[in-house]
Short mmCIF file of C-alpha atoms and ligand atoms in Angstrom, two decimals:
data_model
loop_
_atom_site.label_atom_id
_atom_site.label_comp_id
_atom_site.label_asym_id
_atom_site.label_seq_id
_atom_site.Cartn_x
_atom_site.Cartn_y
_atom_site.Cartn_z
CA MET Z 1 -6.29 54.94 5.08
CA SER Z 2 -9.18 57.54 5.97
CA VAL Z 3 -12.09 55.62 7.40
CA ALA Z 4 -15.87 56.71 6.23
CA ILE Z 5 -17.05 58.36 9.29
CA ASN Z 6 -21.08 57.75 8.96
CA GLY Z 7 -24.08 56.45 11.05
CA ASP Z 8 -23.51 54.80 13.98
CA SER Z 9 -21.29 53.81 16.67
CA ALA Z 10 -21.03 50.22 15.75
CA ARG Z 11 -20.20 50.70 12.29
CA VAL Z 12 -17.54 53.22 13.48
CA ARG Z 13 -15.96 50.38 16.36
CA GLU Z 14 -15.77 48.01 13.31
CA ALA Z 15 -14.03 50.51 10.56
CA TYR Z 16 -11.59 51.43 13.40
CA ASN Z 17 -11.34 47.82 14.76
CA GLY Z 18 -7.84 47.15 15.87
CA LYS Z 19 -6.82 51.19 15.10
CA ILE Z 20 -5.28 53.44 17.16
CA VAL Z 21 -8.03 56.68 17.03
CA THR Z 22 -6.78 59.88 18.15
CA ILE Z 23 -8.91 63.04 17.91
CA GLU Z 24 -6.41 63.89 15.20
CA ARG Z 25 -7.39 61.17 13.29
CA PHE Z 26 -11.00 61.00 13.75
CA ILE Z 27 -11.45 65.04 13.30
CA LEU Z 28 -9.45 64.55 9.77
CA ASP Z 29 -11.58 61.62 8.69
CA GLN Z 30 -14.54 63.81 9.29
CA GLN Z 31 -13.12 66.50 7.43
CA ARG Z 32 -12.68 64.13 4.54
CA SER Z 33 -16.15 63.71 4.28
CA HIS Z 34 -16.83 67.45 3.42
CA PRO Z 35 -14.50 68.13 0.36
CA GLU Z 36 -14.67 71.62 0.69
CA ALA Z 37 -13.58 71.81 3.91
CA THR Z 38 -10.51 73.91 4.07
CA GLY Z 39 -9.28 72.26 7.31
CA THR Z 40 -9.52 75.69 9.12
CA LEU Z 41 -12.12 73.97 11.73
CA THR Z 42 -9.91 71.01 12.13
CA SER Z 43 -7.28 73.03 13.22
CA LEU Z 44 -9.44 75.12 15.39
CA LEU Z 45 -10.65 71.80 17.00
CA TYR Z 46 -7.14 70.55 17.36
CA ASP Z 47 -6.55 73.87 19.21
CA ILE Z 48 -9.14 73.19 21.67
CA ALA Z 49 -7.88 69.90 22.60
CA LEU Z 50 -4.60 71.40 22.84
CA ALA Z 51 -5.89 74.08 25.61
CA ALA Z 52 -8.07 70.88 27.32
CA LYS Z 53 -4.83 68.93 27.69
CA LEU Z 54 -3.12 72.23 29.46
CA ILE Z 55 -6.24 72.87 31.79
CA ALA Z 56 -6.66 69.33 32.42
CA ASN Z 57 -2.70 69.31 33.67
CA LYS Z 58 -3.58 71.66 35.88
CA THR Z 59 -6.91 70.96 37.15
CA THR Z 60 -5.73 67.17 37.82
CA ARG Z 61 -3.42 68.67 40.47
CA ALA Z 62 -5.24 71.34 41.73
CA GLY Z 63 -4.20 70.41 45.04
CA LEU Z 64 -0.57 70.26 44.63
CA VAL Z 65 0.29 73.38 42.85
CA ASP Z 66 -0.48 77.05 43.79
CA ILE Z 67 -3.67 77.25 41.63
CA LEU Z 68 -6.41 76.74 43.99
CA GLY Z 69 -8.58 79.29 45.44
CA SER Z 70 -10.00 82.52 44.55
CA THR Z 71 -8.15 85.64 42.84
CA GLY Z 72 -10.35 87.50 44.86
CA ARG Z 73 -11.61 89.46 42.03
CA TYR Z 74 -15.20 89.36 40.74
CA ASN Z 75 -16.20 88.63 36.94
CA VAL Z 76 -18.95 90.35 35.16
CA GLN Z 77 -21.28 87.55 36.49
CA GLY Z 78 -20.67 88.76 40.06
CA GLU Z 79 -18.99 85.48 40.90
CA GLU Z 80 -15.89 85.11 42.55
CA VAL Z 81 -13.05 84.45 40.10
CA GLN Z 82 -11.08 81.66 40.92
CA LYS Z 83 -7.24 80.96 39.85
CA LEU Z 84 -7.89 78.35 37.61
CA ASP Z 85 -10.83 79.97 35.96
CA GLU Z 86 -8.45 82.62 35.13
CA TYR Z 87 -5.77 79.92 33.81
CA ALA Z 88 -8.07 78.19 31.45
CA ASP Z 89 -9.29 81.50 29.97
CA SER Z 90 -6.09 82.62 29.15
CA ILE Z 91 -5.16 79.53 27.85
CA LEU Z 92 -8.33 79.48 25.53
CA PHE Z 93 -7.47 82.96 24.57
CA LYS Z 94 -3.74 82.61 24.01
CA LEU Z 95 -4.13 79.38 21.99
CA ASN Z 96 -6.36 80.80 19.34
CA ASP Z 97 -5.41 84.60 19.32
CA HIS Z 98 -2.65 84.14 16.56
CA THR Z 99 -3.74 81.25 14.51
CA GLY Z 100 -5.45 83.19 11.62
CA ARG Z 101 -8.39 80.90 12.21
CA VAL Z 102 -10.77 82.86 14.52
CA ALA Z 103 -12.72 86.33 13.83
CA VAL Z 104 -13.33 87.64 17.54
CA MET Z 105 -13.53 85.48 20.94
CA ALA Z 106 -15.92 85.86 23.83
CA SER Z 107 -15.81 84.42 27.16
CA GLU Z 108 -17.88 84.33 30.37
CA GLU Z 109 -15.16 85.53 32.36
CA HIS Z 110 -15.12 89.10 30.11
CA PRO Z 111 -17.56 91.60 29.98
CA ASP Z 112 -17.16 92.43 26.36
CA ILE Z 113 -15.99 90.28 23.18
CA LEU Z 114 -12.44 89.62 22.97
CA PRO Z 115 -11.09 91.05 19.57
CA ILE Z 116 -7.81 89.48 17.51
CA PRO Z 117 -4.76 91.95 18.50
CA ASP Z 118 -4.18 93.75 15.66
CA HIS Z 119 -0.84 92.29 14.84
CA TYR Z 120 -2.36 88.94 14.12
CA PRO Z 121 -5.05 88.08 11.34
CA THR Z 122 -8.39 87.12 12.14
CA GLY Z 123 -10.14 84.24 10.22
CA PRO Z 124 -13.89 82.64 9.62
CA TYR Z 125 -14.72 81.29 12.57
CA VAL Z 126 -15.93 82.79 16.18
CA LEU Z 127 -14.98 81.06 19.67
CA LEU Z 128 -17.08 81.39 22.63
CA TYR Z 129 -16.02 79.85 25.67
CA ASP Z 130 -17.12 79.35 29.43
CA PRO Z 131 -13.43 78.35 30.11
CA LEU Z 132 -14.19 76.66 33.62
CA ASP Z 133 -17.76 75.89 34.36
CA GLY Z 134 -18.53 75.12 37.81
CA SER Z 135 -15.42 76.52 38.94
CA SER Z 136 -16.73 77.02 42.67
CA ASN Z 137 -16.78 73.05 43.21
CA ILE Z 138 -13.04 72.90 42.32
CA ASP Z 139 -11.75 73.08 46.02
CA VAL Z 140 -13.74 70.35 46.61
CA ASN Z 141 -12.81 68.04 44.00
CA VAL Z 142 -15.95 68.04 42.34
CA SER Z 143 -15.95 67.68 38.48
CA VAL Z 144 -15.78 70.79 35.98
CA GLY Z 145 -15.64 71.58 32.73
CA THR Z 146 -14.83 73.88 29.72
CA ILE Z 147 -17.93 74.45 27.22
CA PHE Z 148 -17.10 75.96 23.62
CA ALA Z 149 -19.13 77.03 20.81
CA ILE Z 150 -17.99 77.95 17.10
CA TYR Z 151 -19.87 79.69 14.61
CA ARG Z 152 -19.00 81.01 10.92
CA ARG Z 153 -18.25 84.97 11.24
CA ARG Z 154 -20.97 87.04 9.30
CA SER Z 155 -18.81 90.13 9.51
CA PRO Z 156 -16.61 90.71 6.19
CA GLN Z 157 -13.25 88.57 6.04
CA GLY Z 158 -10.15 90.90 6.79
CA SER Z 159 -12.36 92.95 9.19
CA PRO Z 160 -12.63 93.18 12.54
CA GLY Z 161 -14.62 90.42 14.47
CA SER Z 162 -17.93 92.08 15.82
CA LEU Z 163 -20.54 91.42 18.98
CA GLU Z 164 -22.97 90.72 15.86
CA ASP Z 165 -20.72 87.77 15.19
CA CYS Z 166 -20.99 86.45 18.95
CA LEU Z 167 -24.74 86.68 19.02
CA GLN Z 168 -25.90 84.12 16.89
CA PRO Z 169 -28.44 81.66 17.00
CA GLY Z 170 -27.83 78.04 18.28
CA ARG Z 171 -29.01 76.80 14.77
CA ALA Z 172 -26.10 78.38 13.09
CA LEU Z 173 -23.61 76.56 15.32
CA VAL Z 174 -20.80 74.68 13.25
CA ALA Z 175 -19.26 73.02 16.38
CA ALA Z 176 -19.92 72.51 20.12
CA GLY Z 177 -18.34 70.56 22.98
CA TYR Z 178 -17.23 70.55 26.08
CA VAL Z 179 -14.28 69.01 28.20
CA ILE Z 180 -15.21 67.54 31.61
CA TYR Z 181 -12.20 67.09 33.85
CA GLY Z 182 -13.26 64.41 35.86
CA SER Z 183 -12.37 61.04 36.88
CA SER Z 184 -10.78 61.10 33.76
CA THR Z 185 -10.58 63.97 31.11
CA MET Z 186 -13.25 63.89 28.46
CA LEU Z 187 -13.52 65.80 25.15
CA VAL Z 188 -17.23 65.74 23.74
CA TYR Z 189 -18.18 67.34 20.55
CA SER Z 190 -20.03 67.64 17.27
CA THR Z 191 -19.85 69.08 14.21
CA GLY Z 192 -23.41 68.47 13.05
CA GLN Z 193 -22.28 64.70 12.46
CA GLY Z 194 -23.17 63.17 15.64
CA VAL Z 195 -21.45 63.19 18.97
CA HIS Z 196 -18.29 62.05 19.77
CA GLY Z 197 -16.30 61.41 23.24
CA PHE Z 198 -12.32 60.99 23.22
CA THR Z 199 -10.63 60.02 26.73
CA LEU Z 200 -7.64 62.03 27.56
CA ASP Z 201 -4.67 59.29 28.05
CA PRO Z 202 -2.36 61.48 30.23
CA SER Z 203 0.58 59.04 30.23
CA VAL Z 204 0.78 60.02 26.30
CA GLY Z 205 -0.90 63.38 26.50
CA GLU Z 206 -3.23 62.38 23.82
CA PHE Z 207 -7.18 62.11 23.46
CA PHE Z 208 -8.24 58.61 21.97
CA LEU Z 209 -11.62 57.79 20.43
CA SER Z 210 -13.76 55.81 23.36
CA HIS Z 211 -17.11 56.79 22.65
CA PRO Z 212 -18.18 57.36 19.05
CA TYR Z 213 -21.49 58.51 17.92
CA ILE Z 214 -23.16 59.15 21.33
CA ARG Z 215 -26.72 58.76 21.29
CA MET Z 216 -28.84 59.55 24.58
CA PRO Z 217 -30.57 56.08 25.75
CA ALA Z 218 -34.29 56.35 25.09
CA LYS Z 219 -35.10 55.04 28.80
CA PRO Z 220 -34.11 58.09 31.27
CA LYS Z 221 -32.66 57.33 34.22
CA TYR Z 222 -32.05 60.57 36.11
CA TYR Z 223 -33.30 64.12 36.58
CA SER Z 224 -31.24 66.92 37.66
CA ALA Z 225 -32.18 70.04 39.53
CA ASN Z 226 -31.24 72.08 42.40
CA GLN Z 227 -34.53 71.56 44.70
CA GLY Z 228 -33.31 73.66 47.21
CA TYR Z 229 -34.83 76.25 45.00
CA THR Z 230 -38.41 74.69 44.43
CA PRO Z 231 -40.10 77.37 46.43
CA PHE Z 232 -38.72 79.73 43.85
CA TRP Z 233 -40.07 77.92 41.00
CA SER Z 234 -43.13 78.56 38.80
CA GLU Z 235 -46.08 75.89 39.63
CA GLY Z 236 -45.71 74.63 35.85
CA VAL Z 237 -41.95 73.66 36.99
CA ARG Z 238 -43.08 72.26 40.51
CA ARG Z 239 -45.61 70.01 38.96
CA PHE Z 240 -43.09 68.56 36.51
CA THR Z 241 -40.62 67.67 39.22
CA GLU Z 242 -43.69 66.14 40.85
CA TRP Z 243 -44.31 64.05 37.82
CA LEU Z 244 -40.70 63.08 37.79
CA GLN Z 245 -40.64 61.92 41.13
CA GLY Z 246 -43.84 59.41 40.24
CA GLN Z 247 -46.09 61.53 42.05
CA ASP Z 248 -49.14 60.36 39.88
CA GLY Z 249 -48.54 56.64 39.89
CA GLY Z 250 -45.26 56.78 37.39
CA LYS Z 251 -42.12 54.91 37.92
CA PRO Z 252 -40.09 57.79 39.83
CA LEU Z 253 -36.71 58.61 38.28
CA SER Z 254 -33.55 58.91 40.61
CA LEU Z 255 -32.23 62.43 41.39
CA ARG Z 256 -28.81 63.12 40.71
CA TYR Z 257 -27.49 66.89 40.95
CA ILE Z 258 -23.89 67.78 41.23
CA GLY Z 259 -24.08 71.47 40.52
CA SER Z 260 -21.60 71.11 37.77
CA LEU Z 261 -23.70 71.72 34.38
CA VAL Z 262 -20.84 70.18 32.61
CA ALA Z 263 -20.86 66.79 35.01
CA ASP Z 264 -24.67 66.75 35.15
CA PHE Z 265 -24.95 67.20 31.75
CA HIS Z 266 -22.20 64.66 30.68
CA ARG Z 267 -24.31 61.69 33.02
CA ASN Z 268 -27.64 62.38 31.51
CA LEU Z 269 -25.80 62.08 27.93
CA LEU Z 270 -24.55 58.66 28.34
CA ALA Z 271 -27.37 57.23 31.06
CA GLY Z 272 -30.53 59.20 30.24
CA GLY Z 273 -32.45 61.97 31.77
CA ILE Z 274 -33.10 65.73 31.73
CA PHE Z 275 -31.13 68.71 33.75
CA TYR Z 276 -32.85 71.87 34.04
CA TYR Z 277 -32.30 75.05 35.91
CA PRO Z 278 -35.61 77.12 35.56
CA ALA Z 279 -36.32 80.67 35.76
CA ASP Z 280 -36.65 81.38 39.81
CA SER Z 281 -38.22 84.18 41.79
CA ARG Z 282 -35.02 84.10 44.18
CA ASP Z 283 -33.08 87.25 42.75
CA PRO Z 284 -34.57 89.65 40.58
CA ARG Z 285 -31.22 90.23 38.65
CA TYR Z 286 -31.67 86.71 37.49
CA PRO Z 287 -35.29 86.63 36.33
CA SER Z 288 -34.63 83.87 33.53
CA GLY Z 289 -32.44 81.58 35.84
CA LYS Z 290 -28.57 81.47 36.19
CA LEU Z 291 -27.14 79.64 33.07
CA ARG Z 292 -26.09 81.83 30.02
CA LEU Z 293 -27.23 81.25 26.66
CA ILE Z 294 -24.03 81.67 24.30
CA TYR Z 295 -21.48 79.63 25.62
CA GLU Z 296 -23.73 77.59 27.79
CA CYS Z 297 -27.17 76.27 26.92
CA ALA Z 298 -26.72 76.88 23.03
CA PRO Z 299 -23.71 74.59 22.89
CA MET Z 300 -25.31 71.89 24.93
CA ALA Z 301 -28.74 72.42 23.73
CA PHE Z 302 -26.46 71.47 19.98
CA LEU Z 303 -25.13 68.21 21.25
CA ALA Z 304 -28.23 67.28 23.10
CA GLU Z 305 -30.37 67.62 19.76
CA GLN Z 306 -27.09 65.64 18.16
CA ALA Z 307 -27.31 63.07 20.35
CA GLY Z 308 -31.41 62.43 19.73
CA GLY Z 309 -32.35 64.98 22.62
CA ALA Z 310 -33.73 67.86 22.94
CA ALA Z 311 -32.97 71.34 24.73
CA SER Z 312 -35.79 74.50 25.69
CA ASP Z 313 -36.22 77.12 27.50
CA GLY Z 314 -39.50 76.19 28.69
CA ARG Z 315 -41.60 77.32 25.74
CA ARG Z 316 -39.32 77.09 22.69
CA PRO Z 317 -35.83 75.22 21.53
CA ILE Z 318 -32.66 76.80 22.83
CA LEU Z 319 -31.20 76.66 19.34
CA ASP Z 320 -33.79 78.88 17.85
CA ILE Z 321 -33.25 81.75 20.43
CA GLN Z 322 -31.63 84.88 19.04
CA PRO Z 323 -29.06 86.15 21.45
CA GLN Z 324 -29.46 89.61 22.53
CA GLU Z 325 -26.45 90.60 24.53
CA LEU Z 326 -23.48 88.38 25.54
CA HIS Z 327 -24.33 87.15 28.74
CA GLN Z 328 -27.88 86.88 28.28
CA ARG Z 329 -29.55 84.09 30.23
CA THR Z 330 -31.75 81.66 29.88
CA PRO Z 331 -34.27 78.96 31.77
CA PHE Z 332 -33.18 75.55 30.71
CA PHE Z 333 -34.40 72.21 30.13
CA VAL Z 334 -32.03 69.63 28.52
CA GLY Z 335 -32.25 65.73 27.72
CA ASN Z 336 -34.32 63.22 26.39
CA ARG Z 337 -36.76 64.34 24.16
CA GLU Z 338 -40.21 63.33 25.83
CA LEU Z 339 -39.16 64.71 29.24
CA VAL Z 340 -38.55 68.16 27.90
CA ALA Z 341 -41.60 68.06 25.89
CA LYS Z 342 -43.45 67.39 29.15
CA ALA Z 343 -41.73 69.96 31.24
CA GLU Z 344 -42.92 72.15 27.96
CA GLU Z 345 -46.28 70.64 28.67
CA TYR Z 346 -46.68 71.46 32.40
CA ILE Z 347 -45.36 75.25 31.62
CA ARG Z 348 -47.87 75.64 29.09
CA THR Z 349 -50.95 74.44 31.10
CA TYR Z 350 -50.24 75.94 34.64
CA ASP Z 351 -47.95 78.68 33.69
CA GLU Z 352 -49.40 80.06 30.74
CA GLY Z 353 -53.01 78.69 31.14
CA GLN Z 354 -52.82 77.04 27.82
CA PRO Z 355 -54.32 74.05 27.03
P1 P6P E 1 -26.32 76.39 41.67
C1 P6P E 1 -21.84 76.48 38.33
O1 P6P E 1 -21.74 77.45 39.32
C2 P6P E 1 -22.95 76.69 37.62
O2 P6P E 1 -22.86 77.94 36.24
C3 P6P E 1 -23.46 75.47 36.56
O3 P6P E 1 -22.14 74.91 36.31
C4 P6P E 1 -24.25 74.58 37.35
O4 P6P E 1 -25.27 73.85 36.53
C5 P6P E 1 -25.14 75.70 38.22
O5 P6P E 1 -24.14 76.94 38.51
C6 P6P E 1 -25.14 75.20 39.84
O6 P6P E 1 -26.31 76.24 40.60
O7 P6P E 1 -27.59 77.48 42.15
O8 P6P E 1 -27.41 75.27 41.42
O9 P6P E 1 -25.37 76.11 42.59
#
């Protein structure tokens, strides 16, 4: 029996009461509320869930198998490629290159788009991903994650996918999500019908619904930023940070910063708060900050808005930004709506001299 997927967590828990809800069952039930759905997106989400299981199997045993450490090579970002980065990247590509569901892919690990091999069919969707975000933390056993974004292709069906297919604003997202490989492995995604979390039971290799309809708590608890860079931030960002610390008489928020976007985002999604990686003057190569728009900030912004939060580059919503290049970076403020708005207010006032 399919369950009407609607509304809120309590109703979903009631509807599924006593039932075993795998990610497959939940995605199928969500698909049923879209009669026009062909099932292709559902199958693509299954493929990502399978990739997550395979990657989790490696990350949770990284200390025991020869997959720790660096490959000795550097990626397009100038970052040292970890063995697990390479493994996760290849898994995501190989699980999606032959299915006929995807027209083109792009990955943080590759300078250019990843075309579907000529001997495979192309499909209606575009898959962008950061295969293992935060991988510099792997060797010290800090949670890392996979981030993915799914668009409909814009190029004609049957033709090779294009760079333009990959450069779509976040408002056009069909689905987005992340996998966090931490104390447990969770897959959190949205297809525009709320944000839902699934926890992997490694004993059976299955994701089970654990967090239906996640909503960011109204009362924020944390702020997350690398305050080591404070001297390089703008005056507006510095003053915003002082406000968060209660330096104008308000109650301070607690600082929590893991240095792994997925882990910091996940904590704030569940507990309430704001994460920000602003532009800074440390490195002229990164005038817009470190985080990438199309496979880090836009998917996270989609989830944040679906959970009742907001995401901005300090001046406008992340989802409104039209990407100009594949590895474009952007300042990033994401979390509770009123905290993001306050960051924008400080930037407008002190960095742009506007009232
Ligand atoms: P910093 C990890 O390297 C990453 O890309 C994100 O996961 C994380 O939020 C950020 O960089 C941390 O950067 O400069 O604070 O070490």
